[in-house]
Amino acid sequence: MEKKERTFPRNTRQIGEPGTGARVFIEDYVYTYLRQLAGDKLTCMRTAVLLGRRDASAVYIQGALEADMGQERGKWFSNESWSEIFRGVQTWFDGMEVLGWYLSNPGFPVKLTDDLKSLHRKHFPGQETVFFLTDILENEEVFFQQEEGGLTPLPGYYIYYEKNEQMQAYISRQHGGLGIEPEGVLTDRAAARFRSTMQEKKEKNSQKKLMTLLYTACTFLVMVILVIGVTLINNYDRMTSMESALYRISESLNGESDGNVDVEQAAQEENRLAAEDAAEEALSEAVTPQAKEVQADAAAVTEEGGAASQENPETAQEDSTEEADAEAEPEHYLVRVGDTLLGICRAKYGGDERLDEICELNGLEDSDKIYAGQTIVLP
C-alpha cells in the first residue's frame, strides 16, 4: 500500500525520547482505552489490535479493537479470531488498516520473549508494524517497531489529541453507552487503586519492621536495666558489708581506747596511792623520834609529878595546870618533799577526821595545795 505523507499533529505530548527516526503517534482516546482495558482485570493478559494509518515518516494509531483470545498464547490469532477482528474493524473502524497489536501482561517485565517475537513475525509481518507491550502494575510500557532486524524497542513516542469520533463510538459501545474521558483528563482508577493497595502494604511492612525494631530496642533496654539493677544490688551488698566491717573496726578501736583510758586511770591512781604511802612513811619517820621524845618527857614529868605530888600537892597542881596550858597550844609542822596534808593528818591523828580542821586552821581552801618548806599549824 502506498504511504501518504502528512503533517504531524500539532496538539501532542511527548513520552520518552522519540528521536529523529520513525515515529509513532497514538491518539489520546486510544491510549486511554488501552490503559482501562489493562486495568479492568489486573490478573489477566489483555490483547487488542491497533488500527490507523501510516506515511513515510510516522505511524498514526487511531483505533484499538479488543481481541479476547484467552490466556493460551499458542491459540492466539487463529482463523476464527481474525474473522471476528475483521468484522469489528468493518463495523467500527472502516477505512483503517491493521498496524500491529497490544498486550497487557500485569506483573511481568516489558521485555520481548521468543514466543512474542514468533507471534508478531507470523501475524504482523509487514515493515513498520508495531507492538505495544505494557505492565499496568509497574506503570511500564514500550513500543516496538518491526524493522529489517526484527522488533526493535523505540526510545519514545507521542500522544496526540483529536476528536476521533470512531474511537469514541466504540468505547461507548464497550461501556454500555457510556463514554470515557481522554487519558489527559481521566486518571486510571484501577491502577491508582492498585498502587494505593501496594502503598498500604509497604506502609504495613514498614510498620512491622518499625515495631520489630522497637521491640528489639525495648528488649535490649530491659536487659541493660536488669544488668544495672543487679550491679547496684551487688554494690549495695558490698557497701553494707564494708560498713559493717568499718563499724566493727570502730567498735574495736573504741574498746581499745577505753581500755587505754582505764589503764591510764589505774596507773594514775596507783601512782597517787604510792605517793601517799611514801608521804606517810616519811611523815612517820619524821614524827616517830619526836613522839618518842614526847613520851620520854611525859614519863619523866609523870615521875616528877608523882614525886612532887607526894612532896607538895599544891605545887603538883600548879605544874599540872601549866602543862595543860602548854599542851593546849597548837603544834607547828614543817612540810617536807613528798608530804601531803592528808598524809600528815593520818600520821598525826590516825585518820582524816581532822583534815578540815587543819585546812581551816591554816586558811587552806585546797588540802592538796601545800609545798615543801611550808610551816603548817596542827591542832
XYZ file of C-alpha atoms in Angstrom:
379
model
C 0.000 0.000 0.000
C 1.324 3.430 -0.921
C 2.271 5.565 2.051
C 0.797 9.074 2.211
C 2.727 11.957 3.632
C 1.031 14.056 6.273
C 1.980 16.829 8.623
C 2.486 15.786 12.251
C -0.384 16.605 14.652
C 0.011 19.930 16.464
C -1.533 19.054 19.832
C 0.857 16.356 21.052
C 2.578 15.173 24.218
C 5.974 13.523 24.063
C 6.692 10.329 26.009
C 10.361 9.467 26.363
C 12.874 10.493 23.674
C 11.424 9.561 20.253
C 14.498 10.768 18.354
C 14.627 11.611 14.627
C 13.855 8.151 13.176
C 10.475 6.514 12.624
C 7.834 7.979 14.901
C 4.723 6.526 16.484
C 1.689 8.689 17.273
C -1.164 7.254 19.326
C -4.422 9.143 19.747
C -5.375 10.003 23.327
C -8.742 8.139 23.321
C -6.975 5.011 22.080
C -4.280 5.309 24.712
C -6.871 5.840 27.486
C -8.934 2.863 26.316
C -5.887 0.541 26.329
C -4.975 1.543 29.863
C -8.530 0.971 31.071
C -8.593 -2.362 29.264
C -5.464 -3.405 31.153
C -6.785 -2.089 34.476
C -10.119 -3.914 34.350
C -8.513 -7.301 35.099
C -5.139 -6.959 36.781
C -4.579 -10.742 36.923
C -5.161 -11.485 33.214
C -3.453 -10.732 29.946
C -5.458 -8.425 27.666
C -4.918 -8.130 23.907
C -6.092 -5.723 21.219
C -5.419 -4.956 17.558
C -4.026 -1.493 16.742
C -5.590 0.296 13.780
C -4.887 3.529 11.892
C -2.745 4.762 9.048
C 0.894 5.341 8.194
C 3.015 7.530 5.956
C 6.655 7.786 5.035
C 7.749 9.268 8.381
C 5.289 8.058 11.027
C 2.624 5.632 12.152
C -0.682 7.033 13.470
C -2.691 4.744 15.763
C -6.315 5.930 15.660
C -8.199 2.918 16.945
C -7.898 -0.195 19.136
C -10.148 -3.245 18.865
C -10.148 -5.731 21.724
C -9.289 -9.286 20.675
C -10.144 -11.612 23.551
C -8.322 -14.821 22.673
C -7.860 -16.359 26.115
C -4.684 -16.911 28.111
C -3.007 -19.601 25.942
C -0.660 -17.865 23.544
C -0.499 -20.893 21.274
C -4.154 -20.309 20.288
C -3.873 -16.575 19.681
C -4.750 -15.056 16.313
C -6.441 -18.167 14.983
C -8.590 -18.011 11.836
C -11.712 -17.623 13.938
C -10.066 -14.765 15.873
C -9.074 -12.970 12.677
C -12.582 -13.353 11.263
C -14.051 -11.712 14.357
C -11.393 -8.955 14.270
C -12.149 -8.066 10.666
C -15.888 -7.884 11.401
C -15.175 -5.453 14.228
C -12.940 -3.337 12.003
C -15.634 -3.071 9.328
C -18.202 -2.149 11.958
C -16.296 0.431 13.988
C -13.120 1.406 12.148
C -13.950 1.252 8.481
C -11.136 2.651 6.324
C -8.358 1.939 8.874
C -5.622 -0.653 8.380
C -4.096 -3.038 10.907
C -0.844 -1.506 12.242
C 0.076 -4.024 14.920
C -1.155 -5.286 18.289
C -1.258 -4.567 22.006
C -0.552 -6.808 25.023
C -1.043 -6.056 28.721
C 0.837 -8.557 30.894
C 0.487 -7.399 34.561
C 3.356 -8.266 36.854
C 5.812 -9.242 34.087
C 8.687 -7.164 32.697
C 8.082 -5.344 29.448
C 10.634 -7.416 27.542
C 10.359 -9.418 24.334
C 10.302 -13.196 24.602
C 10.771 -15.725 21.851
C 7.063 -16.588 21.703
C 6.120 -12.904 21.447
C 8.590 -12.425 18.626
C 7.210 -15.501 16.893
C 3.599 -14.272 17.234
C 4.439 -10.879 15.778
C 6.517 -12.265 12.921
C 3.756 -14.722 11.990
C 0.705 -12.472 12.194
C 2.113 -8.967 11.610
C 4.905 -9.496 9.096
C 4.858 -6.113 7.342
C 7.543 -3.471 7.724
C 6.971 -0.768 10.360
C 4.238 -2.721 12.155
C 4.184 -2.014 15.864
C 3.839 -3.946 19.111
C 2.768 -2.101 22.276
C 3.684 -4.022 25.477
C 2.670 -2.759 28.945
C 2.739 -3.704 32.641
C -0.023 -1.698 34.298
C 1.095 -2.712 37.807
C 4.524 -1.138 37.437
C 3.256 1.542 35.055
C 5.781 0.488 32.409
C 5.209 0.469 28.638
C 7.321 0.120 25.491
C 6.615 0.440 21.800
C 8.411 -1.986 19.489
C 8.592 -1.495 15.707
C 9.315 -4.079 13.026
C 12.488 -3.365 11.146
C 14.820 -5.404 8.957
C 16.497 -6.909 12.003
C 13.202 -7.697 13.745
C 11.257 -5.963 16.502
C 13.185 -3.000 17.894
C 12.226 -1.009 21.016
C 11.546 2.667 20.395
C 13.073 5.245 22.770
C 9.834 7.213 22.847
C 6.501 8.053 21.196
C 3.832 10.773 21.054
C 0.271 11.069 22.313
C -1.880 13.405 20.251
C -5.385 14.797 20.754
C -8.244 15.000 18.237
C -11.980 14.415 18.135
C -11.744 10.747 16.962
C -15.482 10.014 16.744
C -14.947 6.386 15.638
C -12.988 5.524 18.764
C -15.452 7.343 20.998
C -18.341 5.384 19.469
C -16.533 2.070 20.012
C -15.691 2.921 23.619
C -19.283 3.958 24.283
C -20.476 0.620 22.893
C -17.983 -1.297 25.045
C -19.121 0.557 28.167
C -22.852 0.129 27.622
C -23.444 3.514 26.052
C -21.141 5.460 28.380
C -18.179 7.324 27.032
C -14.840 7.933 28.691
C -12.638 10.933 29.248
C -9.347 11.054 27.382
C -6.204 9.986 29.193
C -5.105 13.573 29.628
C -8.174 14.210 31.815
C -9.010 10.811 33.346
C -6.888 9.177 35.992
C -6.664 5.462 35.752
C -8.611 4.432 38.842
C -7.754 0.753 38.718
C -4.043 1.424 38.570
C -4.442 4.087 41.255
C -6.281 1.609 43.486
C -3.622 -0.994 42.933
C -0.831 1.460 43.645
C -2.725 2.588 46.744
C -3.039 -1.025 47.884
C 0.629 -1.635 47.262
C 1.497 1.543 49.144
C -0.627 0.401 52.082
C 1.165 -2.933 52.071
C 4.507 -1.182 52.013
C 3.429 1.025 54.895
C 2.260 -2.021 56.846
C 5.571 -3.737 56.183
C 7.373 -0.595 57.295
C 5.269 -0.502 60.455
C 6.028 -4.170 61.122
C 9.728 -3.517 60.678
C 9.477 -0.492 62.954
C 7.606 -2.476 65.606
C 10.192 -5.246 65.371
C 12.956 -2.693 65.767
C 11.177 -1.082 68.727
C 10.607 -4.486 70.330
C 14.280 -5.339 69.908
C 15.314 -1.955 71.310
C 12.929 -2.338 74.287
C 14.233 -5.845 74.977
C 17.803 -4.578 74.893
C 16.866 -1.678 77.180
C 15.218 -4.054 79.662
C 18.333 -6.225 79.653
C 20.509 -3.175 80.300
C 18.240 -2.092 83.177
C 18.370 -5.601 84.674
C 22.159 -5.662 84.447
C 22.363 -2.231 86.074
C 19.937 -3.319 88.804
C 21.907 -6.490 89.561
C 25.114 -4.452 89.647
C 23.564 -1.938 92.033
C 22.303 -4.709 94.309
C 25.738 -6.336 94.388
C 27.362 -2.984 95.085
C 24.818 -2.307 97.846
C 25.612 -5.665 99.471
C 29.308 -4.884 99.254
C 28.762 -1.416 100.730
C 26.701 -2.941 103.566
C 29.418 -5.478 104.271
C 32.060 -2.756 104.209
C 30.000 -0.584 106.528
C 29.626 -3.491 108.981
C 33.358 -4.136 108.840
C 34.111 -0.462 109.467
C 31.650 -0.444 112.354
C 33.325 -3.471 113.922
C 36.760 -1.896 113.469
C 35.462 1.335 115.038
C 33.998 -0.576 117.983
C 37.265 -2.407 118.399
C 39.223 0.852 118.335
C 36.801 2.410 120.841
C 37.196 -0.604 123.102
C 40.964 -0.351 122.925
C 40.713 3.379 123.610
C 38.501 2.764 126.653
C 40.943 0.121 127.860
C 43.808 2.552 127.446
C 41.875 5.178 129.433
C 41.172 2.641 132.184
C 44.832 1.660 132.273
C 45.874 5.283 132.444
C 43.395 5.974 135.273
C 44.566 2.896 137.123
C 48.201 3.954 136.696
C 47.391 7.442 137.955
C 45.528 6.040 140.962
C 48.401 3.655 141.703
C 50.898 6.485 141.471
C 48.737 8.598 143.774
C 48.484 5.783 146.318
C 52.226 5.150 146.085
C 52.876 8.852 146.669
C 50.553 8.836 149.694
C 52.260 5.752 151.094
C 55.666 7.374 150.614
C 54.428 10.546 152.317
C 53.015 8.584 155.259
C 56.252 6.658 155.602
C 58.299 9.874 155.505
C 55.947 11.527 157.992
C 56.075 8.560 160.316
C 59.859 8.579 160.173
C 59.828 12.305 160.978
C 57.234 12.101 163.719
C 58.420 8.927 165.473
C 61.595 10.421 167.092
C 59.600 13.398 168.258
C 56.883 11.137 169.625
C 59.489 9.110 171.437
C 60.963 12.255 172.944
C 57.480 13.427 173.954
C 56.749 10.071 175.553
C 60.066 10.141 177.403
C 59.397 13.662 178.572
C 55.901 12.660 179.599
C 57.255 9.752 181.592
C 59.800 11.915 183.274
C 57.206 14.540 184.063
C 54.914 11.853 185.438
C 57.570 10.612 187.716
C 58.473 14.100 188.817
C 54.870 14.969 189.243
C 54.302 11.930 191.384
C 57.190 12.798 193.491
C 56.133 16.384 193.666
C 52.599 15.446 194.490
C 53.802 13.382 197.282
C 56.070 16.106 198.498
C 53.761 19.120 197.823
C 50.289 18.622 196.460
C 49.761 22.295 195.759
C 52.959 22.544 193.753
C 51.969 19.485 191.726
C 48.624 21.019 190.971
C 50.199 24.187 189.680
C 52.604 22.214 187.497
C 49.695 20.235 186.021
C 47.879 23.436 185.117
C 50.969 24.805 183.357
C 51.419 21.543 181.413
C 47.768 21.621 180.294
C 48.215 25.146 179.089
C 51.342 24.077 177.242
C 49.524 21.104 175.661
C 46.693 23.398 174.561
C 48.984 25.472 172.426
C 48.981 24.415 168.634
C 51.847 22.466 167.127
C 53.807 23.685 164.078
C 54.908 21.267 161.345
C 57.476 21.923 158.608
C 56.308 20.421 155.293
C 58.847 18.191 153.574
C 59.207 16.984 149.993
C 56.524 14.396 149.191
C 54.253 15.377 152.129
C 50.517 15.694 151.665
C 48.071 17.234 154.088
C 46.101 14.012 154.224
C 49.229 12.011 154.966
C 50.245 14.427 157.722
C 46.700 14.234 159.228
C 46.692 10.442 159.192
C 50.219 10.249 160.649
C 49.366 12.760 163.380
C 45.817 11.709 164.306
C 45.498 8.202 162.866
C 42.751 9.222 160.427
C 41.423 12.007 158.225
C 38.675 13.255 160.552
C 40.582 16.462 161.441
C 41.649 17.318 157.871
C 39.037 20.078 157.521
C 40.079 21.479 160.896
C 43.739 21.642 159.735
C 42.667 23.381 156.478
C 40.554 25.899 158.409
C 43.290 26.494 160.945
C 45.838 27.192 158.198
C 43.409 29.049 155.859
C 43.758 26.401 153.095
C 40.946 26.085 150.525
C 42.505 23.066 148.874
C 44.051 20.342 151.012
C 46.403 19.355 148.186
C 47.999 22.788 147.831
C 50.942 22.620 150.270
C 54.613 22.794 149.373
C 57.966 21.761 150.843
C 59.361 24.249 153.404
C 55.877 25.484 154.367
C 55.004 25.541 158.083
C 51.510 24.455 158.953
C 49.729 24.570 162.294
C 48.334 21.352 163.687
C 45.514 21.462 166.257
